[in-house]
Amino acid sequence: MIRCSSQLLRTLEGIAEFVKDYVQKSKLSRLFLSGTKEEYLKKFEDDLDKCLALFSLSLKFNTLSISASSRRVLGSYQDELRTTIDSAQRTQEDLLKASVMKEDVTGGRFPSVLPPAPQIFFGRDELVAEVVDAMTSENAAENSKRTASHVVLLGAGGMGKTSLALTVLHRPKVSSYFGTYRYFVPCESLLDADALVIHLGKRFGIPIPTTISVQARQRHFESHLKRVLSILDKPIIIVLDNFETPWEAASSRPGVEGLLQALVDIPQVNLLLTMRGAERPSGVAWHRPFLAPLPSLDISSAKRTFVSISDVPEDDADLPELLAALENVPLAVTLMANLAQGLNCRDLLQQWREERTSMLTRGWDSRTSSVDVSIQVSLSSERLRSNPSSLPILQILSLLPDGALPEDLVAMSEDPSTVPGAITSLRQVALVQQGTCPQGNFLPRLRSLSPIREFIKAHHPVSVPSFLPVAKHFLTLIESVDIERHVFENVERLRDMRTQMTNLCVVISHGFSQHVLIKDLVRAAINLQLFSDDATPGLIYTLLQTALHASKEISDRELEAACLAPLYENMGAADMKQYLQLLEEALEIYKKENFQSLTSRRDHIRCLRNYGDTWRRIGELYRAREVLQEALTIATSHGFRKEQAELWALLSSIYSELEQMNETREAAYQAIAIAESCSFPLIKGRAYSTLSQLYFKRASFSLSAEFAQKAAEIKLAITGRSHTYAIDIFFMAWIYFRQSRLNLAEQTFREAREIFARCGLKDWMTVVNVAMGKMRLERGDVTGAMTDFHLSFRQWTELSWPREQAACLTAMGEAELIRGNPITAWTHFTEARKLFRAGNECGSTRDAEAMIGLADVAIVQGRPEDAMSHLIVACVIFRKASDRLYLAIIVKKMGDVQLRLREWIVARACYLAAYEVFQHLDVKKSLADVLVSLGDLNAVDGHRAEAKVDWQRALHLYSENPSRVKECEEKIAALDQERAGDFIRNK
């Protein structure tokens, strides 16, 4: 266009110059140029036409170009406008959707409905509070800046993770904090990240296109959820229940963890995951400190759960054993409680022994209604299936209720190199957990819970080749502590064995059932007897019965006889005839077969020792002495030092009961000498126990306490809190009782009773109950004392132990006398003496105690001559036994008889003599008793000041006996009112 314009301008300038030059010429010149002028004009006309034509054409082209450019600009403006309008419309639609969502949520119309909180939920209060605090903690002033909390609840199947999460969602603090923005999303049917995205999209009203890729769907959901939640004015909490389902597969794990990371990037979102196993998804800043995998319920909570579902009485005798069999696993407890709506606990326990976990179902197969299905879900985990070596380790652990250390599992495995990886896999899915040892400060062991163990034994039992290394490992453990000689140099190894008694019993029983290593396992069962207190009551006895049966099956008479003596030692409370029958069967085998091996000779001596002890318990002390002396002769002839020491220790107790004090000391020190020279600490402790009882009878309480303390320390160091240790502290409690240290005595009696109860020794528990009854009687609680005495008497009657029945009747007579029932008391004392005679204990110190009771009745009834007769006979018996305390008590009671006879001088002499002995022995209660009697004598004799001093001193000594304190206070008050003489005569 510019070029055309320039050309036109030049043409016009050329015409202008020609005209100007033509005008300036003369006419003549113009005449000569006329022809030329026409040519120029023609040329100018042509140039002008050409320029105008070109200019017009260029102008048209420029117009067309401008028009096209204008159309393009207009189209661009229109596109931009359309884009802006579309964006505004989309924003408006999103705002409208978010507004509708908010209204639906707050109005309760949103399709996310929370399941109800569990109505029966016990034992997790502290954990619930911890999770609630974690989810609702305010760590910033503004919600937009608040850091959300994310928590994972881990644990084995059936531990109550879902119930815990629902409880948290419904807690008032969580409800108030999150309002209606609480969502529960079950994931058990969602197999991967895409399924989870689609499900969450439905829950939050976000349509997920199906025509785009998986990654695009996830990005679509994340962006829309973030945009929707950005307008909310409160945080939200999302529970992803059973999250292990989408997360489990290795192929889908990155996508699932990526989705979690996207969710936690949204400031308002708080996540609470429940997952089977012990492993958390990565990529998320989980709340710290991490929560440990959920354990089983404590016994109290398990009992409350069971009772709430089943309506079984809380004091059902079989309920604790039933819950212990289930190890308080919540799902197992719940399913068993449902069964208990139609069956009692005893029947269920029997059914459990037969059917195990297969009975724990509600009739349909789901992880929440069947224990077997729940366990199978864990076994089907990809983490477990990817490591085939995990199952053999789980099979080994199914035989070990006490668990095992990793290094022990390596020793028991056929392929030790695979053990570390197998343990890792099992811990990841929570099929094993880190347990604790019941005694001592040991490393925690790996163990499986009871339902898991029973399921594995039923559906995936360990093979014989895999079992053999396990059996040999425990046989080596038993041999390493040298039980047979009672030498324990390796204390740590000993303690390790004591904490694995259940493991040992289960492994040995399994070996019997598989018919492998029978002879070795029978010997192992026999050797375990020494530590029976560390096993469940009755477990060793059952094992020995199985060993006896196995010995008979292989026709090994030597092993058969060897099993009978330890069976006696583990029978517990039973009729003495059963003891004799068992031991006589063994002695008949030894007599008939005449085994020559040294092991068999030792077993024979062990049997004779138990046979003599049985006659001692029956009361045939001389027969017992003969049997033990026969055994001692055999032991001495073969040089069996351990057996000699054991027999001397037992003989010393026989001599003690025969009131042969010198022989008792000699036998005990013989046992101590051998034990010290050959390092037999337990036998030494047994001899110390006998010496303690000897000095107790002689009222040498300081010496008695010293020996009892030595014996207890030895036994505690070797056998732990065993029944033999409990016997020693039981006698310590009696010493405290005699010294009127009633609070300490009661505490020690209770400790002993707890140990006897744990060991399942009903006879010794009953002995302690009688002692506790006397404690109550001493404190004035006659009703409580009579309850203890009656319960104990019933137990002794069931066992047919007449001597112990007699001792109970003596105690009941004392209580009836305090109640003011002398006739009933006389009946009890008389019957007691009859039973002592039936039990070959006539003329013993306990028989003499019943005589003292008869003397007390005679004093109350005003028969002083009868009272003196009983007291004199009792005095002779206690003099023979060198029992200074009871001799002084008898002298004091003789003073009471003389007081009744108004023989003031004789009565005072008796009281003062008894007072000197009591003061020397430092027995406060007896000292106070004689001071009261001296006060009574002084008051009647008119010595008011001396009487008041005596009663005040007695009042101080009776500090732990409220009833006697009250009696002294009444006497002092009466004395102050100058009515003492009348008061005493009336009393």
XYZ file of C-alpha atoms in Angstrom, residues 939 944 970-983 985:
17
model
C -8.936 -55.931 142.679
C -6.994 -51.096 143.682
C -14.296 -51.600 131.280
C -12.344 -52.989 134.237
C -10.500 -49.694 134.752
C -13.749 -47.731 134.508
C -15.422 -50.030 137.023
C -12.458 -49.687 139.341
C -12.681 -45.904 139.140
C -16.323 -46.165 140.170
C -15.319 -48.264 143.194
C -17.302 -51.225 141.954
C -14.374 -53.358 140.965
C -14.947 -56.167 143.419
C -18.580 -56.589 142.447
C -17.649 -56.333 138.780
C -17.324 -61.398 140.994
